Amino acid sequence: ELSLTFNGMLDRLEQAFASQDRFISNASHQLKTPLTILKGELDLLRKRQADAPELALGLESASAEINRLITLVQDLLLLARLEAGRDHIPLRKVRLDEVLMQVVSRVQKLAIKKGVRITTQFLAEPKSSELDVEVRGDEELLDSMIENFLENAVKYAPENSLVELDLKAGASKIELRIRDQGPGVPEELRQKIFERFQRVRPSDNIPGSGLGLSIAAEIASLHKVKIDFASVVPRGAAVTLDFPRHSGA
């Protein structure tokens, strides 16, 4: 029995080391790509002594890659925080409606560029009851989780389409539903989108680090939030986040 336990422990350690190696390899690749592009753009401008229009284009490309690097580093730091402090993150009272409106305000800039309209609806069950959407959690992490899901919906929504957010307060749970009119994700690939650095069609055609949804899933797990991903007829996808009620929340 002892040898079986010991072998099982060694197998788990081997899997953990392999997973860490894959993560480091993927992270290095993700960091190397924008750095290579950035260096190439700057070297080209220096060698050619570009005129004003060419210079503007080169600087715009360089700036975009710097923003990509900043986002990637922030995501990596957030993952490190989640893994290192899973048992030490303080959970306090958080109003989901306030967090949601803060997120919508930020993502609105991306939506306007695409002509995507974001709508919000707050519901209480029963309808005559007061809207109670208070949970226990880390406000910064919940903000990041909701932003990842909403930004994802806007990114893959067609131009001049709609993204709908419904926040519903029930007796045993609070439900947030984010629905878009994009291409959706095939059922067999839905679990893969939550893996680190995994990018599946159509996501692989849109810029991103491949970390956003994996971070969102980590935060959801920490807060005991259930994620349900479904296709919408005739077109689109819907992500439902179920927040449990906590006594004294």
mmCIF file of N, CA, C and O in Angstrom, residues 198-248:
data_model
loop_
_atom_site.group_PDB
_atom_site.id
_atom_site.type_symbol
_atom_site.label_atom_id
_atom_site.label_comp_id
_atom_site.label_asym_id
_atom_site.label_seq_id
_atom_site.Cartn_x
_atom_site.Cartn_y
_atom_site.Cartn_z
ATOM 1 N N GLN A 198 -4.313 28.082 -24.946
ATOM 2 C CA GLN A 198 -5.059 27.374 -25.976
ATOM 3 C C GLN A 198 -5.893 28.382 -26.767
ATOM 4 O O GLN A 198 -6.624 29.175 -26.196
ATOM 5 N N ARG A 199 -5.771 28.345 -28.105
ATOM 6 C CA ARG A 199 -6.545 29.225 -28.958
ATOM 7 C C ARG A 199 -7.159 28.377 -30.062
ATOM 8 O O ARG A 199 -6.452 27.783 -30.853
ATOM 9 N N VAL A 200 -8.478 28.296 -30.059
ATOM 10 C CA VAL A 200 -9.178 27.479 -31.051
ATOM 11 C C VAL A 200 -9.966 28.392 -31.978
ATOM 12 O O VAL A 200 -10.239 29.546 -31.666
ATOM 13 N N ARG A 201 -10.315 27.881 -33.138
ATOM 14 C CA ARG A 201 -11.075 28.687 -34.096
ATOM 15 C C ARG A 201 -12.435 29.057 -33.518
ATOM 16 O O ARG A 201 -13.088 28.227 -32.919
ATOM 17 N N PRO A 202 -12.871 30.347 -33.676
ATOM 18 C CA PRO A 202 -12.216 31.395 -34.461
ATOM 19 C C PRO A 202 -11.239 32.235 -33.656
ATOM 20 O O PRO A 202 -10.733 33.234 -34.136
ATOM 21 N N SER A 203 -10.955 31.846 -32.394
ATOM 22 C CA SER A 203 -10.113 32.665 -31.527
ATOM 23 C C SER A 203 -8.709 32.843 -32.070
ATOM 24 O O SER A 203 -8.053 33.854 -31.816
ATOM 25 N N ASP A 204 -8.211 31.830 -32.831
ATOM 26 C CA ASP A 204 -6.830 31.903 -33.293
ATOM 27 C C ASP A 204 -6.630 32.960 -34.372
ATOM 28 O O ASP A 204 -5.495 33.229 -34.783
ATOM 29 N N ASN A 205 -7.711 33.576 -34.841
ATOM 30 C CA ASN A 205 -7.584 34.643 -35.833
ATOM 31 C C ASN A 205 -7.665 36.031 -35.210
ATOM 32 O O ASN A 205 -7.609 37.036 -35.917
ATOM 33 N N ILE A 206 -7.835 36.104 -33.888
ATOM 34 C CA ILE A 206 -7.992 37.374 -33.193
ATOM 35 C C ILE A 206 -6.869 37.510 -32.169
ATOM 36 O O ILE A 206 -6.588 36.566 -31.426
ATOM 37 N N PRO A 207 -6.201 38.698 -32.110
ATOM 38 C CA PRO A 207 -5.080 38.873 -31.186
ATOM 39 C C PRO A 207 -5.473 38.592 -29.737
ATOM 40 O O PRO A 207 -6.576 38.929 -29.305
ATOM 41 N N GLY A 208 -4.565 37.970 -29.006
ATOM 42 C CA GLY A 208 -4.800 37.681 -27.603
ATOM 43 C C GLY A 208 -3.698 36.794 -27.061
ATOM 44 O O GLY A 208 -2.942 36.198 -27.817
ATOM 45 N N SER A 209 -3.600 36.712 -25.731
ATOM 46 C CA SER A 209 -2.527 35.929 -25.116
ATOM 47 C C SER A 209 -2.898 34.472 -24.930
ATOM 48 O O SER A 209 -2.034 33.623 -24.719
ATOM 49 N N GLY A 210 -4.194 34.151 -24.985
ATOM 50 C CA GLY A 210 -4.617 32.789 -24.710
ATOM 51 C C GLY A 210 -4.677 32.492 -23.218
ATOM 52 O O GLY A 210 -4.774 31.340 -22.816
ATOM 53 N N LEU A 211 -4.626 33.544 -22.391
ATOM 54 C CA LEU A 211 -4.664 33.364 -20.940
ATOM 55 C C LEU A 211 -5.955 33.860 -20.305
ATOM 56 O O LEU A 211 -6.290 33.466 -19.192
ATOM 57 N N GLY A 212 -6.680 34.740 -21.000
ATOM 58 C CA GLY A 212 -7.827 35.413 -20.394
ATOM 59 C C GLY A 212 -8.864 34.480 -19.798
ATOM 60 O O GLY A 212 -9.246 34.615 -18.627
ATOM 61 N N LEU A 213 -9.324 33.498 -20.574
ATOM 62 C CA LEU A 213 -10.372 32.612 -20.084
ATOM 63 C C LEU A 213 -9.850 31.615 -19.051
ATOM 64 O O LEU A 213 -10.597 31.191 -18.171
ATOM 65 N N SER A 214 -8.565 31.241 -19.150
ATOM 66 C CA SER A 214 -8.012 30.348 -18.125
ATOM 67 C C SER A 214 -7.921 31.082 -16.785
ATOM 68 O O SER A 214 -8.163 30.498 -15.725
ATOM 69 N N ILE A 215 -7.590 32.369 -16.830
ATOM 70 C CA ILE A 215 -7.569 33.179 -15.609
ATOM 71 C C ILE A 215 -8.979 33.302 -15.043
ATOM 72 O O ILE A 215 -9.201 33.157 -13.837
ATOM 73 N N ALA A 216 -9.950 33.565 -15.934
ATOM 74 C CA ALA A 216 -11.342 33.672 -15.501
ATOM 75 C C ALA A 216 -11.805 32.389 -14.826
ATOM 76 O O ALA A 216 -12.508 32.414 -13.808
ATOM 77 N N ALA A 217 -11.406 31.239 -15.389
ATOM 78 C CA ALA A 217 -11.799 29.952 -14.815
ATOM 79 C C ALA A 217 -11.153 29.736 -13.445
ATOM 80 O O ALA A 217 -11.788 29.191 -12.532
ATOM 81 N N GLU A 218 -9.891 30.184 -13.280
ATOM 82 C CA GLU A 218 -9.210 30.066 -11.980
ATOM 83 C C GLU A 218 -9.932 30.908 -10.926
ATOM 84 O O GLU A 218 -10.134 30.472 -9.792
ATOM 85 N N ILE A 219 -10.311 32.126 -11.309
ATOM 86 C CA ILE A 219 -11.001 33.021 -10.375
ATOM 87 C C ILE A 219 -12.368 32.447 -10.021
ATOM 88 O O ILE A 219 -12.802 32.498 -8.865
ATOM 89 N N ALA A 220 -13.056 31.901 -11.026
ATOM 90 C CA ALA A 220 -14.364 31.292 -10.780
ATOM 91 C C ALA A 220 -14.242 30.132 -9.789
ATOM 92 O O ALA A 220 -15.055 30.005 -8.860
ATOM 93 N N SER A 221 -13.220 29.300 -9.970
ATOM 94 C CA SER A 221 -13.003 28.170 -9.062
ATOM 95 C C SER A 221 -12.758 28.649 -7.638
ATOM 96 O O SER A 221 -13.283 28.087 -6.677
ATOM 97 N N LEU A 222 -11.956 29.701 -7.493
ATOM 98 C CA LEU A 222 -11.646 30.256 -6.180
ATOM 99 C C LEU A 222 -12.911 30.741 -5.470
ATOM 100 O O LEU A 222 -13.046 30.607 -4.248
ATOM 101 N N HIS A 223 -13.867 31.293 -6.239
ATOM 102 C CA HIS A 223 -15.093 31.858 -5.666
ATOM 103 C C HIS A 223 -16.271 30.882 -5.723
ATOM 104 O O HIS A 223 -17.416 31.287 -5.465
ATOM 105 N N LYS A 224 -15.993 29.604 -6.087
ATOM 106 C CA LYS A 224 -17.050 28.575 -6.188
ATOM 107 C C LYS A 224 -18.133 28.985 -7.183
ATOM 108 O O LYS A 224 -19.317 28.682 -6.999
ATOM 109 N N VAL A 225 -17.715 29.677 -8.250
ATOM 110 C CA VAL A 225 -18.648 30.106 -9.290
ATOM 111 C C VAL A 225 -18.705 29.035 -10.374
ATOM 112 O O VAL A 225 -17.666 28.623 -10.898
ATOM 113 N N LYS A 226 -19.897 28.600 -10.717
ATOM 114 C CA LYS A 226 -20.072 27.584 -11.749
ATOM 115 C C LYS A 226 -20.182 28.261 -13.121
ATOM 116 O O LYS A 226 -20.932 29.218 -13.293
ATOM 117 N N ILE A 227 -19.412 27.753 -14.105
ATOM 118 C CA ILE A 227 -19.426 28.304 -15.462
ATOM 119 C C ILE A 227 -20.175 27.345 -16.381
ATOM 120 O O ILE A 227 -19.871 26.156 -16.419
ATOM 121 N N ASP A 228 -21.132 27.892 -17.112
ATOM 122 C CA ASP A 228 -21.842 27.089 -18.102
ATOM 123 C C ASP A 228 -21.738 27.789 -19.452
ATOM 124 O O ASP A 228 -22.095 28.961 -19.578
ATOM 125 N N PHE A 229 -21.233 27.076 -20.444
ATOM 126 C CA PHE A 229 -21.015 27.638 -21.780
ATOM 127 C C PHE A 229 -21.955 26.931 -22.742
ATOM 128 O O PHE A 229 -21.969 25.704 -22.822
ATOM 129 N N ALA A 230 -22.755 27.704 -23.492
ATOM 130 C CA ALA A 230 -23.718 27.076 -24.402
ATOM 131 C C ALA A 230 -23.827 27.871 -25.694
ATOM 132 O O ALA A 230 -23.566 29.076 -25.726
ATOM 133 N N SER A 231 -24.196 27.173 -26.760
ATOM 134 C CA SER A 231 -24.471 27.834 -28.035
ATOM 135 C C SER A 231 -25.893 28.381 -28.009
ATOM 136 O O SER A 231 -26.755 27.893 -27.274
ATOM 137 N N VAL A 232 -26.122 29.417 -28.809
ATOM 138 C CA VAL A 232 -27.431 30.048 -28.888
ATOM 139 C C VAL A 232 -27.958 29.887 -30.300
ATOM 140 O O VAL A 232 -27.231 30.099 -31.273
ATOM 141 N N VAL A 233 -29.214 29.514 -30.420
ATOM 142 C CA VAL A 233 -29.845 29.363 -31.736
ATOM 143 C C VAL A 233 -30.428 30.712 -32.159
ATOM 144 O O VAL A 233 -31.059 31.391 -31.361
ATOM 145 N N PRO A 234 -30.240 31.162 -33.425
ATOM 146 C CA PRO A 234 -29.533 30.467 -34.502
ATOM 147 C C PRO A 234 -28.031 30.734 -34.503
ATOM 148 O O PRO A 234 -27.281 30.068 -35.207
ATOM 149 N N ARG A 235 -27.560 31.724 -33.736
ATOM 150 C CA ARG A 235 -26.143 32.084 -33.810
ATOM 151 C C ARG A 235 -25.726 32.743 -32.513
ATOM 152 O O ARG A 235 -26.464 33.526 -31.926
ATOM 153 N N GLY A 236 -24.510 32.422 -32.078
ATOM 154 C CA GLY A 236 -23.987 33.089 -30.896
ATOM 155 C C GLY A 236 -23.616 32.116 -29.797
ATOM 156 O O GLY A 236 -23.680 30.899 -29.943
ATOM 157 N N ALA A 237 -23.204 32.677 -28.665
ATOM 158 C CA ALA A 237 -22.814 31.885 -27.500
ATOM 159 C C ALA A 237 -23.292 32.600 -26.248
ATOM 160 O O ALA A 237 -23.467 33.821 -26.238
ATOM 161 N N ALA A 238 -23.497 31.826 -25.192
ATOM 162 C CA ALA A 238 -23.911 32.392 -23.910
ATOM 163 C C ALA A 238 -23.086 31.752 -22.800
ATOM 164 O O ALA A 238 -22.975 30.528 -22.727
ATOM 165 N N VAL A 239 -22.503 32.597 -21.960
ATOM 166 C CA VAL A 239 -21.781 32.127 -20.782
ATOM 167 C C VAL A 239 -22.608 32.497 -19.560
ATOM 168 O O VAL A 239 -22.987 33.656 -19.392
ATOM 169 N N THR A 240 -22.910 31.509 -18.733
ATOM 170 C CA THR A 240 -23.659 31.758 -17.507
ATOM 171 C C THR A 240 -22.758 31.507 -16.311
ATOM 172 O O THR A 240 -22.128 30.451 -16.209
ATOM 173 N N LEU A 241 -22.680 32.494 -15.417
ATOM 174 C CA LEU A 241 -21.885 32.386 -14.198
ATOM 175 C C LEU A 241 -22.845 32.325 -13.015
ATOM 176 O O LEU A 241 -23.616 33.259 -12.783
ATOM 177 N N ASP A 242 -22.812 31.209 -12.276
ATOM 178 C CA ASP A 242 -23.670 31.033 -11.103
ATOM 179 C C ASP A 242 -22.858 31.277 -9.834
ATOM 180 O O ASP A 242 -21.955 30.499 -9.507
ATOM 181 N N PHE A 243 -23.185 32.368 -9.132
ATOM 182 C CA PHE A 243 -22.519 32.730 -7.872
ATOM 183 C C PHE A 243 -23.335 32.170 -6.707
ATOM 184 O O PHE A 243 -24.528 32.469 -6.593
ATOM 185 N N PRO A 244 -22.726 31.387 -5.827
ATOM 186 C CA PRO A 244 -23.486 30.851 -4.689
ATOM 187 C C PRO A 244 -23.763 31.926 -3.659
ATOM 188 O O PRO A 244 -22.996 32.886 -3.493
ATOM 189 N N ARG A 245 -24.867 31.773 -2.961
ATOM 190 C CA ARG A 245 -25.159 32.625 -1.822
ATOM 191 C C ARG A 245 -24.331 32.167 -0.627
ATOM 192 O O ARG A 245 -24.095 30.985 -0.439
ATOM 193 N N HIS A 246 -23.880 33.121 0.165
ATOM 194 C CA HIS A 246 -23.130 32.779 1.375
ATOM 195 C C HIS A 246 -23.818 33.406 2.560
ATOM 196 O O HIS A 246 -24.232 34.570 2.506
ATOM 197 N N SER A 247 -23.926 32.682 3.631
ATOM 198 C CA SER A 247 -24.531 33.255 4.847
ATOM 199 C C SER A 247 -23.642 34.376 5.335
ATOM 200 O O SER A 247 -22.424 34.257 5.418
ATOM 201 N N GLY A 248 -24.278 35.500 5.622
ATOM 202 C CA GLY A 248 -23.541 36.666 6.111
ATOM 203 C C GLY A 248 -22.827 37.414 5.026
ATOM 204 O O GLY A 248 -21.972 38.238 5.278
#
